[in-house]
mmCIF file with all atom_site columns, C-alpha atoms in Angstrom:
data_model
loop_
_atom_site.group_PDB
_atom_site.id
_atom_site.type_symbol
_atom_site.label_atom_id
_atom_site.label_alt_id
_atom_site.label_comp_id
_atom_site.label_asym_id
_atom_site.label_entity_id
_atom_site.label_seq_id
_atom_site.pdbx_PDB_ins_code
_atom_site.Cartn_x
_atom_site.Cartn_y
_atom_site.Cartn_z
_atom_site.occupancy
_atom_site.B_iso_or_equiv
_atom_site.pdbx_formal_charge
_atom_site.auth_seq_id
_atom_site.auth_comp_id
_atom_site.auth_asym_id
_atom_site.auth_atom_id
_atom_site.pdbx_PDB_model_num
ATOM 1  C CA . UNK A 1 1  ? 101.761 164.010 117.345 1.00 0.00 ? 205 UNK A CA 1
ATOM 2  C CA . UNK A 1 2  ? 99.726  162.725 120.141 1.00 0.00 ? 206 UNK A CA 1
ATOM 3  C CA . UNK A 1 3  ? 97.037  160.231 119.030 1.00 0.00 ? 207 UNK A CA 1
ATOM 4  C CA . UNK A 1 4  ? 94.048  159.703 121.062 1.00 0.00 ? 208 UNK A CA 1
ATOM 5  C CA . UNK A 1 5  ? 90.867  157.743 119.581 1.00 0.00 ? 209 UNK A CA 1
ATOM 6  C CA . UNK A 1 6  ? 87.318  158.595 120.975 1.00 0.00 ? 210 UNK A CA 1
ATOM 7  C CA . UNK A 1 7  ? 85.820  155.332 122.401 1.00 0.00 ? 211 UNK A CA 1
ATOM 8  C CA . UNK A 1 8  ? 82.158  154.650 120.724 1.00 0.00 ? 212 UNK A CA 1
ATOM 9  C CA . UNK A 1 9  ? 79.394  153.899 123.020 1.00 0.00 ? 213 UNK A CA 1
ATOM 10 C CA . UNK A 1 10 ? 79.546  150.049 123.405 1.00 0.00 ? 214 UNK A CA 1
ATOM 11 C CA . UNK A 1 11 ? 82.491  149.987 121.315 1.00 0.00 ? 215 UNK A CA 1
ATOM 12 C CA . UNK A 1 12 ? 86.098  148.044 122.478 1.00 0.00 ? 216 UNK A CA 1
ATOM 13 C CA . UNK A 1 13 ? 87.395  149.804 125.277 1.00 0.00 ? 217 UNK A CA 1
ATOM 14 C CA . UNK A 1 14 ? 91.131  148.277 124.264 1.00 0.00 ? 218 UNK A CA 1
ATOM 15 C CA . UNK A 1 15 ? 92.890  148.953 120.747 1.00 0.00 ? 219 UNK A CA 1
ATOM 16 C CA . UNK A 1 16 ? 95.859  147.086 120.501 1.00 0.00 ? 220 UNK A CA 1
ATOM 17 C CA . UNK A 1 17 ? 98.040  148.588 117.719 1.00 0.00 ? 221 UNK A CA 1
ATOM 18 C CA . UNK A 1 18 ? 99.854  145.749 115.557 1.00 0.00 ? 222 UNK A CA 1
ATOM 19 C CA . UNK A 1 19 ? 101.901 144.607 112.798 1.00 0.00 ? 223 UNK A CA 1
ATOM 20 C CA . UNK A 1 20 ? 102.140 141.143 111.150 1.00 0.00 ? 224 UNK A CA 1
ATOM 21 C CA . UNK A 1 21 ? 105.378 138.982 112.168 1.00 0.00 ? 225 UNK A CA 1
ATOM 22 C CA . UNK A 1 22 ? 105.514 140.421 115.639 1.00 0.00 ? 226 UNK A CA 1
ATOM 23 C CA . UNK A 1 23 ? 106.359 138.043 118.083 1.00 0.00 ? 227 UNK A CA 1
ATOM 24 C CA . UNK A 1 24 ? 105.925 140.867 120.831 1.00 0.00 ? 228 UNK A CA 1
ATOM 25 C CA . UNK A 1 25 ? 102.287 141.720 118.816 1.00 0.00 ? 229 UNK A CA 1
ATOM 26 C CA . UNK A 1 26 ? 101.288 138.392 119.099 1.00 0.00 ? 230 UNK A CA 1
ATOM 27 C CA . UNK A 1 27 ? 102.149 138.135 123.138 1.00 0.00 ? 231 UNK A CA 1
ATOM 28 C CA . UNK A 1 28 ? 100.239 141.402 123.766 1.00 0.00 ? 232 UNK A CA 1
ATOM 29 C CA . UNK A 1 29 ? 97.128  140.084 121.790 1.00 0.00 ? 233 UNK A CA 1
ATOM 30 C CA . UNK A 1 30 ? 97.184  136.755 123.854 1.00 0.00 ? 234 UNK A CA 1
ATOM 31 C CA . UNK A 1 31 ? 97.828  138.927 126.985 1.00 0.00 ? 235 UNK A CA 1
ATOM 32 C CA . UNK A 1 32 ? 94.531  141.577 125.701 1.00 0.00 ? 236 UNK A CA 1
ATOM 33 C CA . UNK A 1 33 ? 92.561  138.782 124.509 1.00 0.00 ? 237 UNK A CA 1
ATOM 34 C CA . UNK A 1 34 ? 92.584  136.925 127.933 1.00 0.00 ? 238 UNK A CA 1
ATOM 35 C CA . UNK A 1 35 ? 92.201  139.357 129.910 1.00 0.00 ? 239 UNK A CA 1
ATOM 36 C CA . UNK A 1 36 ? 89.594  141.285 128.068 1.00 0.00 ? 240 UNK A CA 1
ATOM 37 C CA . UNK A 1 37 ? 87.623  137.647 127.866 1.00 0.00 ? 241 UNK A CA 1
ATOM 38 C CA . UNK A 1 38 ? 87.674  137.507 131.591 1.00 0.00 ? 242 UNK A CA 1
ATOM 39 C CA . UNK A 1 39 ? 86.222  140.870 131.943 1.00 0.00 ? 243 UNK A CA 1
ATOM 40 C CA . UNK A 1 40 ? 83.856  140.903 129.251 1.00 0.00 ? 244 UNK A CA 1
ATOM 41 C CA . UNK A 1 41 ? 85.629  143.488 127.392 1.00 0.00 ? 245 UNK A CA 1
ATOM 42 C CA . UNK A 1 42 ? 85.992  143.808 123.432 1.00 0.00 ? 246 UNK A CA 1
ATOM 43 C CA . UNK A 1 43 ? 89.291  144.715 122.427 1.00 0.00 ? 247 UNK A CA 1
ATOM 44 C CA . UNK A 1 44 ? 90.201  145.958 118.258 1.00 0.00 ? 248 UNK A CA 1
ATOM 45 C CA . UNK A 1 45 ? 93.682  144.951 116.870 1.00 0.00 ? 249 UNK A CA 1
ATOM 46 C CA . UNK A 1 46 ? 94.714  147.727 114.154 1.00 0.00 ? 250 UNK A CA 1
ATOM 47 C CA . UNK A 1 47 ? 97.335  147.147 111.934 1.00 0.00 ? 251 UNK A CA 1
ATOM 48 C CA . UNK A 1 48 ? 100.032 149.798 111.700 1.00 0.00 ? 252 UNK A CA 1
ATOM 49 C CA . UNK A 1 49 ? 101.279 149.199 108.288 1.00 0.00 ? 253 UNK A CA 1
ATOM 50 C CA . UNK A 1 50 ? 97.804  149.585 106.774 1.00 0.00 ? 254 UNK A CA 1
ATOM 51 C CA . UNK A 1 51 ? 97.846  153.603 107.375 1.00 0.00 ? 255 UNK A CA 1
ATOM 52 C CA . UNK A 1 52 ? 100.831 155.444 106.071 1.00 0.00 ? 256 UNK A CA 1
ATOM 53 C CA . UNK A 1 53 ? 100.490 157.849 109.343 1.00 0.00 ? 257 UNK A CA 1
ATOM 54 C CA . UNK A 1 54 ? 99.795  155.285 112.433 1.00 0.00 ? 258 UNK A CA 1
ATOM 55 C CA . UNK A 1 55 ? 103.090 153.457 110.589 1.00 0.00 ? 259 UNK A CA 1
ATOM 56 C CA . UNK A 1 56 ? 105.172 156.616 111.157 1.00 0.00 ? 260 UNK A CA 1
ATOM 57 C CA . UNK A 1 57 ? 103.615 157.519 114.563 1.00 0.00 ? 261 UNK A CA 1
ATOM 58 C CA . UNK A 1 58 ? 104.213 153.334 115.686 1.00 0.00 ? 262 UNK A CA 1
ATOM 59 C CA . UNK A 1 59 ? 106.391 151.587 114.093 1.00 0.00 ? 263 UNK A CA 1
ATOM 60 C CA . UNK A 1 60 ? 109.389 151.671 116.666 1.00 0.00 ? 264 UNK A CA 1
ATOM 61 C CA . UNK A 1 61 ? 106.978 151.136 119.233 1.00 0.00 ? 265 UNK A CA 1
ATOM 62 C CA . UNK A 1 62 ? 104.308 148.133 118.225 1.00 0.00 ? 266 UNK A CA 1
ATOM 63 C CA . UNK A 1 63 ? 102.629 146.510 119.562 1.00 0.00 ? 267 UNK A CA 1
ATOM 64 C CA . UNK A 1 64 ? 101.308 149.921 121.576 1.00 0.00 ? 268 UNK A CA 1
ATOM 65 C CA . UNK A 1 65 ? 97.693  149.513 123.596 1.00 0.00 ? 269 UNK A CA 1
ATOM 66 C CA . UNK A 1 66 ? 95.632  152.112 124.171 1.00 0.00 ? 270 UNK A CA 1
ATOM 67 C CA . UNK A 1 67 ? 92.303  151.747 127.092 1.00 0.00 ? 271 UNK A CA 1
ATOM 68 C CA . UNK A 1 68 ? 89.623  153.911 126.717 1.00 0.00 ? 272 UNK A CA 1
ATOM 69 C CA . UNK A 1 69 ? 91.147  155.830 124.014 1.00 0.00 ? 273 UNK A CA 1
ATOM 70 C CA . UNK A 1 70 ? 94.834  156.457 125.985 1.00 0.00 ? 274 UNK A CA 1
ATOM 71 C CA . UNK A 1 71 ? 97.723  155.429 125.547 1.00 0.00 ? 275 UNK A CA 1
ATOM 72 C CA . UNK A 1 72 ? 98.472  152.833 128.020 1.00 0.00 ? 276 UNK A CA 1
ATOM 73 C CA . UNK A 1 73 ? 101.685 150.594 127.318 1.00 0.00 ? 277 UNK A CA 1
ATOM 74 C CA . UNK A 1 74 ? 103.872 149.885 124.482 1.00 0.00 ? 278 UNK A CA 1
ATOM 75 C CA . UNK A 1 75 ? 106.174 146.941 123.548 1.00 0.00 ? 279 UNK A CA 1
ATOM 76 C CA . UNK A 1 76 ? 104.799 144.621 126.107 1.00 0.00 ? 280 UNK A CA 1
ATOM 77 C CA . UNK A 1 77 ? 101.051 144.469 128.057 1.00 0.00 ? 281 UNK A CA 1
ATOM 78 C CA . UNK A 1 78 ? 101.318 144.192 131.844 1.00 0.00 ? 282 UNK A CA 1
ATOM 79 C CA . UNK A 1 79 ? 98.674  142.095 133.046 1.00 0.00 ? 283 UNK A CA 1
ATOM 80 C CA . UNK A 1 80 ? 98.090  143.167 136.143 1.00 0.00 ? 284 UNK A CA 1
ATOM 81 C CA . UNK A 1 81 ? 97.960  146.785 135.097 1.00 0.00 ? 285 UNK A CA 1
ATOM 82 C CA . UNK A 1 82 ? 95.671  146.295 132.461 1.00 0.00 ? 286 UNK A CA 1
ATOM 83 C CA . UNK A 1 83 ? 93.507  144.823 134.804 1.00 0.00 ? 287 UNK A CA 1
ATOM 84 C CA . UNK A 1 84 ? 93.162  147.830 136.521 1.00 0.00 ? 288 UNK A CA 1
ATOM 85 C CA . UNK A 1 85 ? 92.770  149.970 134.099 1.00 0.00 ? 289 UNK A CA 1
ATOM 86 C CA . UNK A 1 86 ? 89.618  148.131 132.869 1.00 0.00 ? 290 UNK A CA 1
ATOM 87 C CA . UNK A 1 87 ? 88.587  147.230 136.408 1.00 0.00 ? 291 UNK A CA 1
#
């Protein structure tokens, strides 16, 4: 299955894909958050476990970003090449 969101018009161009009590989750946010606060980017965190189908699709894989509606990394957030994809 190969999940790709549709970004809205003015809408966060990051979606971070999450689960509560995940110390890699919670360094990806702080990695998205900065970076998309220096860019003046939105980012959305969704939460895995709340959807029966992104929980089978993710849950090895969290936290898993996607830019623009792509996937773009999973398990950890590169800085620098998040950068670029947003730059």
């Amino acid at each position: 299955m190969r999940l790709r969101r549709r970004r809205q018009p003015g809408g966060p161009r990051v979606t971070l894909y999450s689960r509560a009590g995940c110390h890699l989750c919670e360094a990806a946010e702080a990695v998205v958050r900065e970076v998309c606060a220096d860019l003046g980017e939105s980012y959305v965190v969704v939460d895995v476990d709340a959807d029966p189908q992104l929980q089978a699709r993710f849950s090895d894989e969290v936290p898993v970003t996607f830019v623009d509606g792509a996937q773009h990394d999973f398990w950890r957030v590169d800085e620098a090449r998040l950068r670029a994809a947003l730059g």
